[in-house]
XYZ file of C-alpha atoms in Angstrom:
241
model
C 166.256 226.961 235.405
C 166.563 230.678 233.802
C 167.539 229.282 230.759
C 164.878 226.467 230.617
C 162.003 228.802 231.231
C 163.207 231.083 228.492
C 163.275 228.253 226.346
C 160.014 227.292 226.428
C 158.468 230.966 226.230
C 160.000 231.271 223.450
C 158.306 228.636 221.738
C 154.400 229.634 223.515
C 153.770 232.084 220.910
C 154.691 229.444 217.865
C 152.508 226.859 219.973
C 149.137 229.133 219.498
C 149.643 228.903 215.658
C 146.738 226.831 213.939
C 147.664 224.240 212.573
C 146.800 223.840 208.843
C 144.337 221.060 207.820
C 145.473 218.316 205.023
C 142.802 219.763 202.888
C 143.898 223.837 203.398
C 147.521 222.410 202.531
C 146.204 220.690 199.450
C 144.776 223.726 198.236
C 147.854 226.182 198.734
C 149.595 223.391 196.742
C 147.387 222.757 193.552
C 148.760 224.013 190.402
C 146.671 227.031 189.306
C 144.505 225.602 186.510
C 143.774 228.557 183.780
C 140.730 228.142 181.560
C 141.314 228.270 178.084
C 144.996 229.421 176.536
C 147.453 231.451 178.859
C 150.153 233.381 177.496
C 152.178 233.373 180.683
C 152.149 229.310 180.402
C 155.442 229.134 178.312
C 157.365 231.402 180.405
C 155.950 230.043 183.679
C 156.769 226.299 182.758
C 160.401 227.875 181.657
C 161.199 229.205 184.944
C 159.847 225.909 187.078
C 162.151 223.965 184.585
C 165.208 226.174 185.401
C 164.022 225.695 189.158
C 164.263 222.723 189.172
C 167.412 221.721 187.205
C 169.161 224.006 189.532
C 167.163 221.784 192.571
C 168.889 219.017 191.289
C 172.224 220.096 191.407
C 172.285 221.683 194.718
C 171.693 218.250 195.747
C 174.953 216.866 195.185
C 176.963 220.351 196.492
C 176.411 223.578 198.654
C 174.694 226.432 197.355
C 176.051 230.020 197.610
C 173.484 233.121 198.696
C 173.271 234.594 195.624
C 171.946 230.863 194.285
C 169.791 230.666 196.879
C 168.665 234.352 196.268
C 167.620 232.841 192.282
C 165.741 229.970 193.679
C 163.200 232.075 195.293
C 163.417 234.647 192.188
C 162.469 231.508 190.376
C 159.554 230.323 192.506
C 158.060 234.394 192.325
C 158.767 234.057 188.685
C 156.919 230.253 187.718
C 154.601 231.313 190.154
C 154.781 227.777 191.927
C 152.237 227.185 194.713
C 153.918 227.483 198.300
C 152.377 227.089 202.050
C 154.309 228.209 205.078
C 153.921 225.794 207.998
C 154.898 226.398 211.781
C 157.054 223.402 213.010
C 157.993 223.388 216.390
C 161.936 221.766 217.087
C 163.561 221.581 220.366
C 165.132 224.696 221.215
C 168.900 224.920 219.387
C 168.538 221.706 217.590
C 166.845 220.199 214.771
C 164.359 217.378 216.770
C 160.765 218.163 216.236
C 158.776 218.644 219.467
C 155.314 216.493 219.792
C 153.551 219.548 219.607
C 154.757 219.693 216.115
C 153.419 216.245 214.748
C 149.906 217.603 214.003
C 151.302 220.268 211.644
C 153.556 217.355 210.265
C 150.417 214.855 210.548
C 148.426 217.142 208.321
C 151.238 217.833 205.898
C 152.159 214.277 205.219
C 148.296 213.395 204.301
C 148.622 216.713 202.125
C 151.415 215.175 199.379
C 150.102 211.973 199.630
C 146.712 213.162 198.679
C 145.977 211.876 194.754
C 145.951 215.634 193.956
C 149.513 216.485 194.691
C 150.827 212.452 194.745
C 152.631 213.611 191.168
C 153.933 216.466 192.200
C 157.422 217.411 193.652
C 158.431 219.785 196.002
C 160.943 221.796 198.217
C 161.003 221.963 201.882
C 162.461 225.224 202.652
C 163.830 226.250 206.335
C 163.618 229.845 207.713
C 164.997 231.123 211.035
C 164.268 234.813 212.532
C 167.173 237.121 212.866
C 168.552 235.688 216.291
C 172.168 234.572 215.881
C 174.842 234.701 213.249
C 174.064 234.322 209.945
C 176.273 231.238 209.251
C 174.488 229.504 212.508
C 171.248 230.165 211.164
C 171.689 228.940 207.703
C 172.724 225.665 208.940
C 169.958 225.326 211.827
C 167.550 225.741 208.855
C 169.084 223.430 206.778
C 169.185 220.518 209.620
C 165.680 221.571 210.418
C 164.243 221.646 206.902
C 165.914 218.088 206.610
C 164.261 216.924 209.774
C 160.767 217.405 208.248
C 161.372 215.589 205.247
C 162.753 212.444 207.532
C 159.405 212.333 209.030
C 157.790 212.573 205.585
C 159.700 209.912 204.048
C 160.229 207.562 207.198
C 155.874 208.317 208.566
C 154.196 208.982 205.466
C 156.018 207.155 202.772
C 156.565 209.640 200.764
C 159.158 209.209 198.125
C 162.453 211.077 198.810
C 162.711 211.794 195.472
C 160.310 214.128 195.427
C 161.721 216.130 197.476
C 164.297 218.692 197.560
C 165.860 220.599 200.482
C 167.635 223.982 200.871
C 168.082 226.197 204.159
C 167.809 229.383 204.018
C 168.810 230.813 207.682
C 167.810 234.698 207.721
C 167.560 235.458 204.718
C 163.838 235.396 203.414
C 162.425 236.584 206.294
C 158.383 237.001 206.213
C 158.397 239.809 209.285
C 161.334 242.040 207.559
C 159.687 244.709 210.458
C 160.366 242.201 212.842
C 163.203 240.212 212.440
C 162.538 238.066 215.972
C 159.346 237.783 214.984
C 157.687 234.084 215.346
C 156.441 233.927 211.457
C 159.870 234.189 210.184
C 160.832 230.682 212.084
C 158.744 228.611 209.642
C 159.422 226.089 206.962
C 158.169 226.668 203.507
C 156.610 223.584 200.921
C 156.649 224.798 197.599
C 155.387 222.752 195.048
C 158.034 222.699 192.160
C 155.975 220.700 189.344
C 155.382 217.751 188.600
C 157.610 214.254 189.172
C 158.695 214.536 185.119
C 159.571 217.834 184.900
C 161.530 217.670 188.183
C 163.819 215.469 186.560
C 164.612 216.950 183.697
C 162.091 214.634 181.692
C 160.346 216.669 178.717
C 156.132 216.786 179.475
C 154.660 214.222 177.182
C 152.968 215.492 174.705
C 149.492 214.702 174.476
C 147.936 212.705 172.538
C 144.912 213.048 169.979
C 142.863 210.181 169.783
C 143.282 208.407 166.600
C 140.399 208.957 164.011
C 138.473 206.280 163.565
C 139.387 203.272 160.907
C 136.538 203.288 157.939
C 134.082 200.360 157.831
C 135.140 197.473 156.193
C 132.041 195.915 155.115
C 132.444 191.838 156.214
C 133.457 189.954 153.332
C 131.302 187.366 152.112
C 131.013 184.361 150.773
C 130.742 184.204 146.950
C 128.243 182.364 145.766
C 129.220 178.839 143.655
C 129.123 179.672 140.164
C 126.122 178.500 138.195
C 127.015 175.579 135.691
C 125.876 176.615 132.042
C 122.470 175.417 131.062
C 123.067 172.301 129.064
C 122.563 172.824 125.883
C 120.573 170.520 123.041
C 123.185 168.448 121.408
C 123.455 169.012 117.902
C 124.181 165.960 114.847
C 127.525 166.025 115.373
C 127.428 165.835 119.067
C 125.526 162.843 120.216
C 126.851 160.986 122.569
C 128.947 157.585 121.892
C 126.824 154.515 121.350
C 127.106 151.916 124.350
């Protein structure tokens, strides 16, 4: 009974967090639109490309900390968009509480808003400093795989989109406080969009074609006028009956 009502104290101070609206989420996920030409675009766009060939090739194997470490150089680097949202999970295990659908409620309407639908994106799992490091990391990974289950089986959302790493420990937001209930979070960062995720090249666009000249509409020629008859001279009278 000890045990049980540590458990859920544990959890009271996560359970006060706000939970972030669709539309907040949305926001914290847009791409940063610059008005007129940005030098930092070519090296920004670099970096999310790197980002996200190396996304696609932790997929298929395990990632070392020193890759991991690069990822979120990369994301500081491209300066991709990131939220961090508080999702409650059973205590020692990866199974999301009911007080956590909300948060997932709202975040499911967020990527399948039309502003983010052609985006892609990395769910990221943090733990605080409780536990070994090798414990943690793989809580965070289950956990960060958890939440995009409920994305893909509730909302829909194509699991292409979307990428997962755990990071135990390591990033933690409250370096003061390693127990701290902010570092026990999972992280959405938006990685670009669904093309460049892949590996595709951006198309390139396109400027409108100029405008064919005006072909005046042919028209009919007129029948050509017979020559006037002309008087017939001596020598051309017509035969006699």
């Amino acid at each position: 009974m000890a045990a049980l009502s540590l458990s859920v104290l544990t959890l009271l101070p996560a359970q006060a967090e706000d939970v972030k609206s669709a539309d907040t989420l949305v926001k914290g996920l847009a791409p940063v639109k610059t008005r007129g030409f940005d030098p930092t675009a070519p090296t920004r766009e670099a970096k999310q490309h790197e980002l996200n060939t190396k996304l696609r090739d932790f997929k298929t194997r395990q990632i070392t900390v020193e890759e991991r470490t690069e990822v979120v150089k990369l994301i500081e680097e491209s300066k991709s968009p990131n939220v961090d949202v508080q999702i409650l999970f059973a205590f020692d295990s990866a199974d999301i509480l009911p007080e956590a659908k909300p948060s997932l409620d709202e975040l499911g309407k967020a990527l399948t808003d039309p502003k983010l639908t052609g985006g892609s994106f990395l769910i990221a799992g943090h733990t605080d400093a409780k536990g070994s490091d090798e414990y943690n990391l793989a809580l965070s990974q289950r956990r960060a795989a958890s939440v995009k289950a409920f994305l893909v089986e509730t909302y829909k959302v194509d699991e292409g989109r979307l990428s997962v790493i755990g990071f135990g420990e390591e990033q933690l937001k409250n370096k003061d406080d390693p127990l701290a209930d902010e570092n026990r979070r999972v992280q959405i960062v938006n990685t670009g969009s669904r093309a460049v995720a892949e590996g595709k090249p951006a198309e390139a666009a396109r400027e409108p074609a100029a405008p064919e000249p005006e072909v005046a509409p042919k028209q009919e020629a007129a029948p050509a006028e017979a020559a006037p008859a002309q008087d017939a001279g001596p020598g051309d009278a017509p035969p006699p009956d």
